[in-house]
Short mmCIF file of C-alpha atoms in Angstrom, two decimals:
data_model
loop_
_atom_site.label_atom_id
_atom_site.label_comp_id
_atom_site.label_asym_id
_atom_site.label_seq_id
_atom_site.Cartn_x
_atom_site.Cartn_y
_atom_site.Cartn_z
CA UNK A 26 6.64 -16.35 -10.02
CA UNK A 27 9.74 -14.17 -10.36
CA UNK A 28 11.44 -12.13 -13.04
CA UNK A 29 15.12 -12.14 -13.80
CA UNK A 30 15.87 -8.43 -14.04
CA UNK A 31 19.44 -9.07 -14.99
CA UNK A 32 20.44 -6.99 -11.96
CA UNK A 33 23.34 -7.52 -9.65
CA UNK A 34 22.70 -9.33 -6.39
CA UNK A 35 21.75 -7.35 -3.27
CA UNK A 36 25.31 -7.40 -1.98
CA UNK A 37 26.75 -5.79 -5.11
CA UNK A 38 27.60 -2.08 -5.24
CA UNK A 39 24.73 0.16 -6.30
CA UNK A 40 24.68 1.02 -10.03
CA UNK A 41 25.98 4.38 -11.20
CA UNK A 42 23.50 7.15 -10.54
CA UNK A 43 21.80 5.32 -7.70
CA UNK A 44 20.45 7.19 -4.71
CA UNK A 45 22.84 6.64 -1.81
CA UNK A 46 21.09 5.28 1.28
CA UNK A 47 22.41 3.05 4.06
CA UNK A 48 22.50 -0.67 3.20
CA UNK A 49 23.48 -2.59 6.33
CA UNK A 50 24.63 -6.16 6.27
CA UNK A 51 21.82 -8.70 6.02
CA UNK A 52 19.68 -6.30 4.01
CA UNK A 53 17.39 -9.05 2.78
CA UNK A 54 16.11 -9.72 6.31
CA UNK A 55 14.94 -12.98 7.85
CA UNK A 56 12.10 -15.14 6.57
CA UNK A 57 9.07 -14.40 8.72
CA UNK A 58 6.54 -17.05 7.78
CA UNK A 59 4.23 -14.29 6.62
CA UNK A 60 3.41 -16.24 3.47
CA UNK A 61 1.93 -19.20 5.32
CA UNK A 62 -0.03 -16.91 7.62
CA UNK A 63 -1.34 -15.01 4.59
CA UNK A 64 -2.66 -18.22 3.05
CA UNK A 65 -4.67 -18.86 6.22
CA UNK A 66 -5.88 -15.27 6.30
CA UNK A 67 -6.98 -15.50 2.67
CA UNK A 68 -9.41 -18.28 3.60
CA UNK A 69 -10.82 -16.33 6.55
CA UNK A 70 -11.05 -13.09 4.56
CA UNK A 71 -12.81 -14.81 1.67
CA UNK A 72 -15.39 -16.31 4.03
CA UNK A 73 -16.19 -12.84 5.43
CA UNK A 74 -15.75 -10.82 2.22
CA UNK A 75 -19.39 -10.58 1.15
CA UNK A 76 -20.58 -9.52 4.60
CA UNK A 77 -17.68 -7.06 4.94
CA UNK A 78 -18.66 -5.51 1.62
CA UNK A 79 -22.25 -5.07 2.80
CA UNK A 80 -21.27 -3.80 6.26
CA UNK A 81 -18.53 -1.54 4.84
CA UNK A 82 -16.00 -2.80 7.34
CA UNK A 83 -13.77 -5.80 7.99
CA UNK A 84 -14.95 -8.35 10.52
CA UNK A 85 -13.18 -8.70 13.85
CA UNK A 86 -11.84 -12.10 12.75
CA UNK A 87 -10.18 -10.54 9.70
CA UNK A 88 -8.82 -7.55 11.62
CA UNK A 89 -7.33 -9.89 14.21
CA UNK A 90 -5.99 -12.07 11.41
CA UNK A 91 -4.15 -9.14 9.81
CA UNK A 92 -2.48 -8.34 13.10
CA UNK A 93 -1.71 -11.93 14.10
CA UNK A 94 -0.35 -12.83 10.66
CA UNK A 95 2.43 -10.30 11.15
CA UNK A 96 1.64 -7.58 8.60
CA UNK A 97 1.97 -4.71 11.07
CA UNK A 98 5.32 -6.03 12.34
CA UNK A 99 6.76 -6.92 8.94
CA UNK A 100 8.96 -3.80 8.62
CA UNK A 101 9.37 -3.15 12.36
CA UNK A 102 12.92 -3.36 13.73
CA UNK A 103 13.97 -6.71 15.18
CA UNK A 104 14.99 -5.04 18.45
CA UNK A 105 11.28 -4.46 19.11
CA UNK A 106 10.32 -7.99 18.07
CA UNK A 107 9.63 -7.01 14.47
CA UNK A 108 10.47 -9.02 11.37
CA UNK A 109 12.63 -6.63 9.30
CA UNK A 110 11.17 -8.55 6.38
CA UNK A 111 11.60 -8.22 2.64
CA UNK A 112 9.43 -6.42 0.11
CA UNK A 113 9.10 -9.61 -1.95
CA UNK A 114 7.69 -11.62 0.93
CA UNK A 115 5.21 -8.88 1.83
CA UNK A 116 4.13 -8.51 -1.79
CA UNK A 117 3.43 -12.21 -2.15
CA UNK A 118 1.50 -12.25 1.12
CA UNK A 119 -0.62 -9.24 0.18
CA UNK A 120 -1.46 -10.76 -3.20
CA UNK A 121 -2.45 -14.02 -1.50
CA UNK A 122 -4.89 -12.25 0.84
CA UNK A 123 -6.23 -10.22 -2.08
CA UNK A 124 -7.40 -13.38 -3.80
CA UNK A 125 -9.93 -13.75 -1.02
CA UNK A 126 -10.72 -10.11 -0.22
CA UNK A 127 -9.19 -7.02 -1.81
CA UNK A 128 -10.16 -4.79 1.11
CA UNK A 129 -8.44 -7.06 3.64
CA UNK A 130 -5.30 -7.13 1.48
CA UNK A 131 -5.38 -3.34 1.10
CA UNK A 132 -5.52 -2.85 4.88
CA UNK A 133 -2.82 -5.49 5.45
CA UNK A 134 -0.54 -3.78 2.94
CA UNK A 135 -1.04 -0.36 4.50
CA UNK A 136 -0.47 -1.74 8.01
CA UNK A 137 2.97 -2.88 6.88
CA UNK A 138 3.95 0.18 4.89
CA UNK A 139 2.67 2.65 7.49
CA UNK A 140 5.03 1.10 10.04
CA UNK A 141 7.84 1.63 7.52
CA UNK A 142 6.91 5.31 7.28
CA UNK A 143 6.77 5.63 11.07
CA UNK A 144 10.32 4.26 11.28
CA UNK A 145 11.47 7.79 10.36
CA UNK A 146 10.35 9.01 13.80
CA UNK A 147 13.04 9.84 16.40
CA UNK A 148 14.10 7.04 18.75
CA UNK A 149 11.63 8.10 21.46
CA UNK A 150 8.87 7.73 18.89
CA UNK A 151 9.99 4.18 18.12
CA UNK A 152 9.83 3.39 21.81
CA UNK A 153 6.34 4.82 22.13
CA UNK A 154 4.91 2.96 19.14
CA UNK A 155 6.67 -0.39 19.54
CA UNK A 156 8.14 -0.49 23.02
CA UNK A 157 5.28 -2.69 24.25
CA UNK A 158 5.25 -4.93 21.15
CA UNK A 159 5.71 -4.88 17.37
CA UNK A 160 2.09 -5.35 16.24
CA UNK A 161 0.97 -1.73 16.53
CA UNK A 162 -1.29 -0.80 13.60
CA UNK A 163 -0.66 2.64 12.09
CA UNK A 164 -2.99 4.24 9.52
CA UNK A 165 -1.58 6.98 7.29
CA UNK A 166 -2.94 10.06 5.56
CA UNK A 167 -0.22 10.51 2.96
CA UNK A 168 -1.65 13.54 1.17
CA UNK A 169 -0.76 16.90 2.75
CA UNK A 170 -3.67 18.67 4.43
CA UNK A 171 -4.18 20.81 7.50
CA UNK A 172 -1.55 22.90 9.24
CA UNK A 173 0.80 22.76 12.19
CA UNK A 174 2.20 25.56 14.37
CA UNK A 175 5.14 25.16 16.73
CA UNK A 176 4.55 24.84 20.47
CA UNK A 177 6.68 24.17 23.51
CA UNK A 178 8.46 20.90 22.65
CA UNK A 179 6.16 20.00 19.78
CA UNK A 180 3.43 21.15 17.43
CA UNK A 181 -0.27 22.01 17.47
CA UNK A 182 -1.96 20.25 14.55
CA UNK A 183 -5.34 21.01 12.95
CA UNK A 184 -6.91 19.62 9.79
CA UNK A 185 -8.90 16.94 8.00
CA UNK A 186 -7.45 14.03 6.03
CA UNK A 187 -9.70 12.01 3.71
CA UNK A 188 -9.27 8.42 2.56
CA UNK A 189 -7.37 7.10 5.59
CA UNK A 190 -7.75 3.34 5.13
CA UNK A 191 -7.94 1.00 8.15
CA UNK A 192 -8.52 3.91 10.51
CA UNK A 193 -11.36 2.01 12.22
CA UNK A 194 -8.94 -0.40 13.89
CA UNK A 195 -5.66 1.54 13.88
CA UNK A 196 -3.84 2.21 17.15
CA UNK A 197 -2.20 5.35 15.76
CA UNK A 198 -2.77 7.70 12.82
CA UNK A 199 0.00 9.51 10.96
CA UNK A 200 -0.97 12.60 8.93
CA UNK A 201 0.92 15.10 6.78
CA UNK A 202 0.50 18.82 7.46
CA UNK A 203 2.09 22.09 6.35
CA UNK A 204 4.34 24.09 8.67
CA UNK A 205 4.65 27.76 7.77
CA UNK A 206 8.27 28.88 7.42
CA UNK A 207 9.92 32.27 7.52
CA UNK A 208 10.70 32.14 3.80
CA UNK A 209 9.53 30.13 0.83
CA UNK A 210 6.69 27.62 0.62
CA UNK A 211 5.45 25.82 3.74
CA UNK A 212 7.42 22.75 4.79
CA UNK A 213 5.59 19.46 5.17
CA UNK A 214 5.86 17.17 8.20
CA UNK A 215 4.24 13.96 9.35
CA UNK A 216 2.57 13.93 12.75
CA UNK A 217 1.67 10.76 14.65
CA UNK A 218 -1.37 10.73 16.94
CA UNK A 219 -2.71 7.96 19.21
CA UNK A 220 -6.29 6.75 19.03
CA UNK A 221 -8.44 9.15 21.00
CA UNK A 222 -6.50 12.24 19.94
CA UNK A 223 -8.51 12.52 16.72
CA UNK A 224 -12.03 11.81 15.54
CA UNK A 225 -13.17 9.82 12.53
CA UNK A 226 -15.91 11.07 10.24
CA UNK A 227 -17.46 8.24 8.23
CA UNK A 228 -17.16 9.52 4.69
CA UNK A 229 -16.10 6.48 2.63
CA UNK A 230 -18.93 5.64 0.20
CA UNK A 231 -17.14 4.18 -2.82
CA UNK A 232 -18.85 1.42 -4.79
CA UNK A 233 -15.72 -0.70 -4.41
CA UNK A 234 -13.20 -1.43 -1.66
CA UNK A 235 -16.06 -0.72 0.73
CA UNK A 236 -14.61 -2.63 3.67
CA UNK A 237 -11.37 -0.62 3.79
CA UNK A 238 -13.10 1.97 5.96
CA UNK A 239 -11.16 4.75 4.26
CA UNK A 240 -12.80 7.51 6.26
CA UNK A 241 -11.80 11.09 7.14
CA UNK A 242 -9.57 11.85 10.14
CA UNK A 243 -10.33 15.12 11.92
CA UNK A 244 -7.73 16.75 14.19
CA UNK A 245 -8.63 19.87 16.16
CA UNK A 246 -5.64 21.72 17.64
CA UNK A 247 -3.97 18.62 19.08
CA UNK A 248 -0.49 18.89 20.57
CA UNK A 249 2.02 16.44 19.05
CA UNK A 250 5.43 16.19 20.79
CA UNK A 251 8.61 16.44 18.73
CA UNK A 252 9.39 12.73 19.06
CA UNK A 253 6.19 11.87 17.17
CA UNK A 254 6.92 13.95 14.07
CA UNK A 255 9.42 13.99 11.20
CA UNK A 256 10.10 15.91 7.99
CA UNK A 257 8.33 14.58 4.90
CA UNK A 258 11.56 14.97 2.93
CA UNK A 259 13.07 12.16 5.00
CA UNK A 260 10.47 9.73 3.71
CA UNK A 261 10.76 10.94 0.13
CA UNK A 262 14.55 10.60 -0.01
CA UNK A 263 14.63 7.38 1.99
CA UNK A 264 17.37 8.65 4.27
CA UNK A 265 16.65 7.63 7.83
CA UNK A 266 18.71 9.22 10.60
CA UNK A 267 17.15 6.99 13.26
CA UNK A 268 17.25 3.48 11.84
CA UNK A 269 19.78 1.56 9.74
CA UNK A 270 17.27 -1.19 8.89
CA UNK A 271 17.38 -1.75 5.14
CA UNK A 272 13.66 -1.31 4.50
CA UNK A 273 13.64 1.94 6.49
CA UNK A 274 16.06 3.52 4.00
CA UNK A 275 14.21 3.35 0.67
CA UNK A 276 13.20 6.32 -1.52
CA UNK A 277 9.42 6.75 -1.65
CA UNK A 278 9.41 6.98 -5.45
CA UNK A 279 10.68 3.41 -5.71
CA UNK A 280 8.11 1.86 -3.38
CA UNK A 281 4.98 4.03 -3.55
CA UNK A 282 2.86 2.23 -6.14
CA UNK A 283 3.68 -1.23 -4.82
CA UNK A 284 1.67 -0.54 -1.67
CA UNK A 285 -1.52 -0.23 -3.71
CA UNK A 286 -1.04 -2.46 -6.75
CA UNK A 287 -0.25 -5.69 -4.85
CA UNK A 288 -3.78 -5.98 -3.36
CA UNK A 289 -5.24 -5.35 -6.83
CA UNK A 290 -3.10 -8.08 -8.43
CA UNK A 291 -4.33 -10.51 -5.80
CA UNK A 292 -7.94 -9.50 -6.35
CA UNK A 293 -7.57 -10.08 -10.09
CA UNK A 294 -6.33 -13.61 -9.43
CA UNK A 295 -9.40 -14.12 -7.25
CA UNK A 296 -11.60 -12.74 -10.01
CA UNK A 297 -10.09 -15.20 -12.49
CA UNK A 298 -10.93 -18.11 -10.18
CA UNK A 299 -14.45 -16.78 -9.58
CA UNK A 300 -15.07 -16.41 -13.31
CA UNK A 301 -13.79 -19.92 -14.04
CA UNK A 302 -16.41 -21.26 -11.67
CA UNK A 303 -19.13 -19.49 -13.66
CA UNK A 304 -18.11 -20.53 -17.18
CA UNK A 305 -19.90 -23.87 -17.24
CA UNK A 306 -22.68 -25.47 -19.23
CA UNK A 307 -23.94 -23.34 -22.07
CA UNK A 308 -21.58 -20.55 -21.14
CA UNK A 309 -18.60 -22.82 -21.89
CA UNK A 310 -17.98 -21.93 -25.55
CA UNK A 311 -15.08 -20.82 -27.71
CA UNK A 312 -15.74 -17.13 -27.13
CA UNK A 313 -15.83 -17.48 -23.35
CA UNK A 314 -12.76 -19.69 -23.32
CA UNK A 315 -10.82 -17.21 -25.44
CA UNK A 316 -11.88 -14.32 -23.22
CA UNK A 317 -10.77 -16.09 -20.05
CA UNK A 318 -7.42 -16.99 -21.62
CA UNK A 319 -6.85 -13.37 -22.68
CA UNK A 320 -7.71 -12.14 -19.22
CA UNK A 321 -5.40 -14.68 -17.58
CA UNK A 322 -2.47 -13.38 -19.63
CA UNK A 323 -3.06 -9.87 -18.39
CA UNK A 324 -3.29 -11.03 -14.77
CA UNK A 325 -0.07 -13.05 -14.97
CA UNK A 326 1.79 -10.25 -16.75
CA UNK A 327 0.69 -7.73 -14.15
CA UNK A 328 1.80 -10.00 -11.30
CA UNK A 329 5.23 -10.35 -12.89
CA UNK A 330 5.60 -6.56 -13.03
CA UNK A 331 4.51 -6.26 -9.41
CA UNK A 332 7.04 -8.89 -8.35
CA UNK A 333 9.73 -7.13 -10.37
CA UNK A 334 9.10 -3.95 -8.37
CA UNK A 335 9.62 -5.84 -5.12
CA UNK A 336 12.90 -7.27 -6.45
CA UNK A 337 14.16 -3.76 -7.27
CA UNK A 338 13.51 -2.73 -3.67
CA UNK A 339 15.11 -5.77 -2.08
CA UNK A 340 18.14 -5.47 -4.34
CA UNK A 341 18.31 -1.72 -3.60
CA UNK A 342 18.50 -0.66 -7.25
CA UNK A 343 17.61 2.98 -6.65
CA UNK A 344 18.68 4.44 -9.98
CA UNK A 345 16.44 6.98 -11.70
CA UNK A 346 15.66 4.34 -14.33
CA UNK A 347 14.70 1.59 -11.89
CA UNK A 348 12.57 3.88 -9.73
CA UNK A 349 10.76 5.36 -12.71
CA UNK A 350 10.23 1.86 -14.10
CA UNK A 351 8.66 0.84 -10.80
CA UNK A 352 6.19 3.69 -11.21
CA UNK A 353 5.49 2.63 -14.80
CA UNK A 354 5.09 -1.01 -13.75
CA UNK A 355 2.49 -0.15 -11.12
CA UNK A 356 0.40 2.06 -13.40
CA UNK A 357 0.61 -0.32 -16.35
CA UNK A 358 -0.27 -3.28 -14.13
CA UNK A 359 -3.32 -1.35 -12.92
CA UNK A 360 -4.38 -0.78 -16.52
CA UNK A 361 -3.97 -4.45 -17.41
CA UNK A 362 -5.88 -5.62 -14.34
CA UNK A 363 -8.81 -3.33 -15.11
CA UNK A 364 -8.87 -4.76 -18.63
CA UNK A 365 -8.64 -8.31 -17.31
CA UNK A 366 -11.54 -8.06 -14.87
CA UNK A 367 -13.69 -6.37 -17.54
CA UNK A 368 -13.04 -9.33 -19.82
CA UNK A 369 -13.89 -11.75 -17.02
CA UNK A 370 -17.22 -10.08 -16.28
CA UNK A 371 -18.07 -10.38 -19.96
CA UNK A 372 -17.17 -14.06 -20.02
CA UNK A 373 -19.21 -14.88 -16.91
CA UNK A 374 -22.28 -13.04 -18.09
CA UNK A 375 -25.27 -12.27 -15.90
CA UNK A 376 -24.43 -14.99 -13.40
CA UNK A 377 -21.16 -13.25 -12.51
CA UNK A 378 -23.00 -10.06 -11.62
CA UNK A 379 -25.16 -11.65 -8.95
CA UNK A 380 -25.11 -9.69 -5.71
CA UNK A 381 -23.45 -12.48 -3.73
CA UNK A 382 -21.08 -13.56 -6.51
CA UNK A 383 -17.40 -12.95 -5.76
CA UNK A 384 -16.65 -11.84 -9.32
CA UNK A 385 -18.76 -8.69 -9.21
CA UNK A 386 -17.19 -7.74 -5.88
CA UNK A 387 -13.67 -8.20 -7.29
CA UNK A 388 -14.74 -6.16 -10.33
CA UNK A 389 -15.93 -3.27 -8.17
CA UNK A 390 -12.90 -3.49 -5.89
CA UNK A 391 -10.40 -3.47 -8.75
CA UNK A 392 -12.16 -0.57 -10.48
CA UNK A 393 -12.15 1.46 -7.28
CA UNK A 394 -8.60 0.59 -6.20
CA UNK A 395 -7.05 1.41 -9.58
CA UNK A 396 -8.50 4.93 -9.39
CA UNK A 397 -5.93 5.68 -6.66
CA UNK A 398 -3.63 8.59 -7.47
CA UNK A 399 -0.55 6.37 -7.08
CA UNK A 400 -1.75 4.19 -9.97
CA UNK A 401 -2.37 6.93 -12.54
CA UNK A 402 0.03 7.60 -15.41
CA UNK A 403 -0.14 11.39 -15.19
CA UNK A 404 0.50 11.55 -11.46
CA UNK A 405 2.83 8.59 -11.02
CA UNK A 406 4.69 7.53 -14.16
CA UNK A 407 4.44 9.66 -17.30
CA UNK A 408 6.96 12.39 -16.50
CA UNK A 409 9.66 10.29 -14.87
CA UNK A 410 9.66 7.29 -17.19
CA UNK A 411 9.32 9.36 -20.35
CA UNK A 412 12.53 11.12 -19.26
CA UNK A 413 14.19 7.68 -19.01
CA UNK A 414 12.99 6.68 -22.47
CA UNK A 415 13.25 10.02 -24.30
CA UNK A 416 15.69 12.04 -22.23
CA UNK A 417 14.87 15.25 -20.34
CA UNK A 418 12.54 17.80 -21.88
CA UNK A 419 14.04 20.64 -23.87
#
């Protein structure tokens, strides 16, 4: 489904007040076939989902499927064999995988978006990550932690970063650390480290999204050369001095929540299907039917908001209003999806809470995923969108 935002096409000039970032010709990018591959991956992920939940890790078949489907290469530059794909196509693919397994969709989404972050590296960094092929999997610790001190031609990095999803099978990890400056608060930079340069402490014990393997990355005084680091401000503003690829020049505010809400929207669609399979016999009554219908409305409405966010990105509508609305859309969609899956559990009754039933797994996954900081009103939407609606404070 799609939403008509009433916006100008991608080739039109940016609206007044928009953030100015490069928009090269062909900004929409080629069609990659990611959607068809995602449909196949959904089937594989669904077949392994229960065991992955118990084992707290994705199966090798699913990990290979994420890579082979093209998620890691989706935002990689075409000159390295990447897709330079659109946000809309990725969003649809992530939601499709999420119908089968939320954890697989979460890792697939982050594999794509982490490559987009890494595109801010200097050219030598691009060559090191993708020179041998575009399917390199990068895991990212977005929240600042640890510290970095300058060295000869690079930096010495030390710290611990929690909740780094997909770290179990990532080829590289990118973490954000503070660099002490001569004046003012410490600057923040991202540092990219190959597997083997860090250790992983198994710390992820959430009741939901168990198979994401969102463990803690530990770095102990590791040297990172200059070509594997960049200033965090580059990612926030969306200005990329290395790459003119459209998706590499997008303000973080506009895209942030989409990374995390798309897997949840897919999982809610999977929960709806799982519930429908349980509402049979004596459980098929007016109350249950009404509950399922109400839940379905919330799921569809949330998916429309998620798709609208992807359209804003592909059409490069980086006004304060559009970016703040994207934040609002993601947080409100999270709220609706939590409500929807709660309704579905009530409609399915005890049968839906069986240990091997897909509905209870989707319920736990959605509850856990929507606790993410990027999907909270106070940390992601309240201040910016209230300023759009009410004007600035004071």
